[in-house]
Structures are given as structure tokens and as C-alpha cells.
GROMACS .gro file of C-alpha atoms in nm:
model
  139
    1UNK     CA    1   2.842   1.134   0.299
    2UNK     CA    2   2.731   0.762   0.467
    3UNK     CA    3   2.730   0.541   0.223
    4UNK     CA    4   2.484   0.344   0.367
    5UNK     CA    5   2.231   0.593   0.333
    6UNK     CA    6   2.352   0.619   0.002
    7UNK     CA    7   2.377   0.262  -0.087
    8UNK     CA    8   2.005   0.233   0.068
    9UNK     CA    9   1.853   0.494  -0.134
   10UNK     CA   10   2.033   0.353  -0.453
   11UNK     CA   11   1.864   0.051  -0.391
   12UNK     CA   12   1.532   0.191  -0.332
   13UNK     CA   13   1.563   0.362  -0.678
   14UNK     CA   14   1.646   0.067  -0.853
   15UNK     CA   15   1.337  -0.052  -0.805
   16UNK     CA   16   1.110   0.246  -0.872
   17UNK     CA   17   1.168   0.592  -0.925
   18UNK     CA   18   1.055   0.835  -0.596
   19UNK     CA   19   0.927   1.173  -0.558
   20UNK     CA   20   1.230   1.313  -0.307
   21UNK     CA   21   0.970   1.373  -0.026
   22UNK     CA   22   0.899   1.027  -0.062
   23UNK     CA   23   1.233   0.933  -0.058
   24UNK     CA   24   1.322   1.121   0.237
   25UNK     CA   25   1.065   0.998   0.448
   26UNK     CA   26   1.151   0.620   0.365
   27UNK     CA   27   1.504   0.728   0.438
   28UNK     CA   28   1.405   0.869   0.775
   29UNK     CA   29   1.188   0.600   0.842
   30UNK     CA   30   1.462   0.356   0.831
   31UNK     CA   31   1.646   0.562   1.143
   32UNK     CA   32   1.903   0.764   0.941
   33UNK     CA   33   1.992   1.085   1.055
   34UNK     CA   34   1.813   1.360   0.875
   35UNK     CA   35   2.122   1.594   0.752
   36UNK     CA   36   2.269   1.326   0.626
   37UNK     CA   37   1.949   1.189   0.414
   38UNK     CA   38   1.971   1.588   0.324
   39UNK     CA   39   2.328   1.520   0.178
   40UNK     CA   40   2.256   1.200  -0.018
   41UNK     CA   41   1.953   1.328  -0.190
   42UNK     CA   42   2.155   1.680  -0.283
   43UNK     CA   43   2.418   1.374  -0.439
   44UNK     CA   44   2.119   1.232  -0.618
   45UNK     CA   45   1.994   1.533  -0.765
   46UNK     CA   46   2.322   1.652  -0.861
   47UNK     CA   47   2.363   1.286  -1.065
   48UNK     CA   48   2.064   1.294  -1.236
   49UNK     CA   49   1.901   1.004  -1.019
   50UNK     CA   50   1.648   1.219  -0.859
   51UNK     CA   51   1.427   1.460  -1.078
   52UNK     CA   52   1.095   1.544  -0.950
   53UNK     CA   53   0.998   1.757  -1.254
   54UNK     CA   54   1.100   1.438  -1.489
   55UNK     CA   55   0.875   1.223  -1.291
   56UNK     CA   56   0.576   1.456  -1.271
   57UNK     CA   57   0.563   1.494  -1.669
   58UNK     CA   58   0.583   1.093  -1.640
   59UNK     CA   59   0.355   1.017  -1.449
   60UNK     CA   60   0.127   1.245  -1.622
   61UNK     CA   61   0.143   1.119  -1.932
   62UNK     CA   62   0.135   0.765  -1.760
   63UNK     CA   63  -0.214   0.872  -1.639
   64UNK     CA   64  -0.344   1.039  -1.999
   65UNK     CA   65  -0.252   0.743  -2.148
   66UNK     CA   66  -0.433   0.489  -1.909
   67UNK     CA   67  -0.786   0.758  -1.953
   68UNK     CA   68  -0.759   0.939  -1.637
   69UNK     CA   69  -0.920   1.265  -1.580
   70UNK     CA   70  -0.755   1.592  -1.494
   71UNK     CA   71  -0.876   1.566  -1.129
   72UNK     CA   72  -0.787   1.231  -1.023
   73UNK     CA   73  -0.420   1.327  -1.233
   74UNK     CA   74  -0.391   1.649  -1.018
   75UNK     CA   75  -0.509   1.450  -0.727
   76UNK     CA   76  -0.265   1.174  -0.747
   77UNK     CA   77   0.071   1.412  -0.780
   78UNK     CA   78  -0.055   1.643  -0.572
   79UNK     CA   79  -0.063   1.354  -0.325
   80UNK     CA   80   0.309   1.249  -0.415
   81UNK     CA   81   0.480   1.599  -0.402
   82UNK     CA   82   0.237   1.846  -0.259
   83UNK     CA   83   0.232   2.061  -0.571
   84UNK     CA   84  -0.029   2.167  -0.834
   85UNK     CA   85  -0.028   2.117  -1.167
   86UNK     CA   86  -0.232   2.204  -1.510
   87UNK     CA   87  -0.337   1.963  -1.746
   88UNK     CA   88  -0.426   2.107  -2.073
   89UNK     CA   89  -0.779   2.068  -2.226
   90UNK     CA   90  -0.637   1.884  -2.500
   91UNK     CA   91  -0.482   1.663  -2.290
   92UNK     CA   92  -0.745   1.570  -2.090
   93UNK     CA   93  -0.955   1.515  -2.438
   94UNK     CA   94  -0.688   1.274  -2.522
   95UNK     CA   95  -0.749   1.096  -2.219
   96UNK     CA   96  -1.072   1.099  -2.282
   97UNK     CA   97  -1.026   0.892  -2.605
   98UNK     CA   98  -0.769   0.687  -2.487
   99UNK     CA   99  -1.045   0.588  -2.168
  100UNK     CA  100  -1.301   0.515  -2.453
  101UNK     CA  101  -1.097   0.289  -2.700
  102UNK     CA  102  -0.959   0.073  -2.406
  103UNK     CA  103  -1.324   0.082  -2.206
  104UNK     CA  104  -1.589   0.119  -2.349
  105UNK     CA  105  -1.798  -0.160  -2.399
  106UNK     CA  106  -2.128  -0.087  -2.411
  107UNK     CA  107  -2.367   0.037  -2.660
  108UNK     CA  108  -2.259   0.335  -2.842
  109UNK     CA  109  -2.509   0.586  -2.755
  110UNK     CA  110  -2.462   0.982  -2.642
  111UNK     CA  111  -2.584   0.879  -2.313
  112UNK     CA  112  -2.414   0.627  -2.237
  113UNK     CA  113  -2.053   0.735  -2.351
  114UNK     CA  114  -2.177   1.060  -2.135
  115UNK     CA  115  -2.216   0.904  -1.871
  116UNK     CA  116  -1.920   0.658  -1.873
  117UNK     CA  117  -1.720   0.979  -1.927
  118UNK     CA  118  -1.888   1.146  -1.630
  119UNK     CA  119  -1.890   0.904  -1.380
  120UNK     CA  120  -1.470   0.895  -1.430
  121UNK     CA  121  -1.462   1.268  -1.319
  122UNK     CA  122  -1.401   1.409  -1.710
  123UNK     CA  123  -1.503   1.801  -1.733
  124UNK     CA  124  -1.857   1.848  -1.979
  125UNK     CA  125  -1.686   2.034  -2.260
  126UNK     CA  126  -1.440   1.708  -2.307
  127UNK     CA  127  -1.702   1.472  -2.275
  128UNK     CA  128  -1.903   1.661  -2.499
  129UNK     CA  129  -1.617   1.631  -2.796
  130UNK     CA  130  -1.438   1.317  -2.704
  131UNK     CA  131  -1.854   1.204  -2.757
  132UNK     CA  132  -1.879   1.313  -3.061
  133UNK     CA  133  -1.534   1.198  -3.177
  134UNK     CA  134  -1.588   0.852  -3.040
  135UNK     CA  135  -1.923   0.846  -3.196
  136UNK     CA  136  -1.876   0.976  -3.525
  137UNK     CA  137  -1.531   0.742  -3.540
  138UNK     CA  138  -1.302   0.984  -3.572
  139UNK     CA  139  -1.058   0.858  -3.340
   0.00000   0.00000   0.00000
């Protein structure tokens, strides 16, 4: 194994974690050869220091908890590792509410929290009861 493709990627994952497509293309980007990139990330997975599965369930509960909806979620690790995923209806409502407690600033109407919730890409049947949660402060 060349430990300066493994020293390199080490280094690159101290600083943020990577999906190992990602990885792999900065690793190939940087000129190394690509069996040997192949080797190091088998090393990295094998410690523990690559997991894309790990990652995925963090960075979608990184995404509820900052209010996104189930589209731009799907969107954005679909992007990173070319895979689908499903986000729960309940988790999207809690993204919902977690989008309305941080944002929400206006006045507390049905149409406006409608469309706030809308206009973020939220499905109608969670808008419809993160509404009425938000409304009747039950959150």
C-alpha cells in the first residue's frame, strides 16, 4: 500500500468526513494511480474510517434537524453517493417543526405557515399537520 496515498487521504479525513466516491475522485485527482487509491480506501473501510452508510444516516439527520424537506434531503445524498434513500413521513414532519421554530417569523396564520412550508419543497399532508401543530402550539 503507498503510504502517501494513504497519508493523503488520512489527511483529507481529518478535516471532514467523505462519501468514498468522493474520496476517490479527490484521490485520483491528485495523480495517484487508481488500484492503489482502490487499496487505501479497502484499508479505510476495513478501519472504520470510511463508512458511507454512517454518513448517510448523518447527514440525514443533519438535514431534519436544520428543516429540510425530503426532496432537497434525497437530492443532496443522492448527489454525494448516487443512491436513493427514504425519509419517513414522520421524519419529514419533524423537519417540518424544526423549519418552523427556527424560521418562522411572520404572522401566524394557516396561510402563511402553508406557504412558508410549501415554498421549502415540504409534501401537503406534512404541511397540513406540522400547521396545525405549530398553530395550535403543540410543539
Amino acid at each position: 500500500m503507498d503510504s502517501r496515498i494513504k497519508s493523503y487521504a488520512l489527511k483529507l479525513l481529518s478535516r471532514r468526513d467523505y462519501f468514498e466516491e468522493e474520496l476517490k475522485q479527490k484521490l485520483l485527482k491528485k495523480g495517484f494511480d487508481k488500484e492503489k487509491i482502490e487499496e487505501v480506501l479497502a484499508y479505510l473501510k476495513q478501519q472504520n474510517l470510511l463508512n458511507d452508510e454512517k454518513l448517510k444516516e448523518r447527514l440525514k439527520e443533519k438535514s431534519i434537524n436544520k428543516g429540510k424537506s425530503s426532496l432537497k434531503i434525497k437530492q443532496k445524498i443522492y448527489q454525494k453517493t448516487g443512491e436513493f434513500i427514504e425519509i419517513s413521513e414522520d421524519e419529514e414532519l419533524e423537519s417540518a417543526i424544526n423549519l418552523l421554530k427556527r424560521s418562522f417569523k411572520k404572522e401566524k396564520t394557516f396561510e402563511n405557515v402553508v406557504k412558508f412550508l410549501k415554498n421549502r419543497g415540504f409534501r401537503y399532508s406534512v404541511i397540513s399537520k406540522a400547521t396545525n401543530k405549530f398553530l395550535n402550539e403543540e410543539l
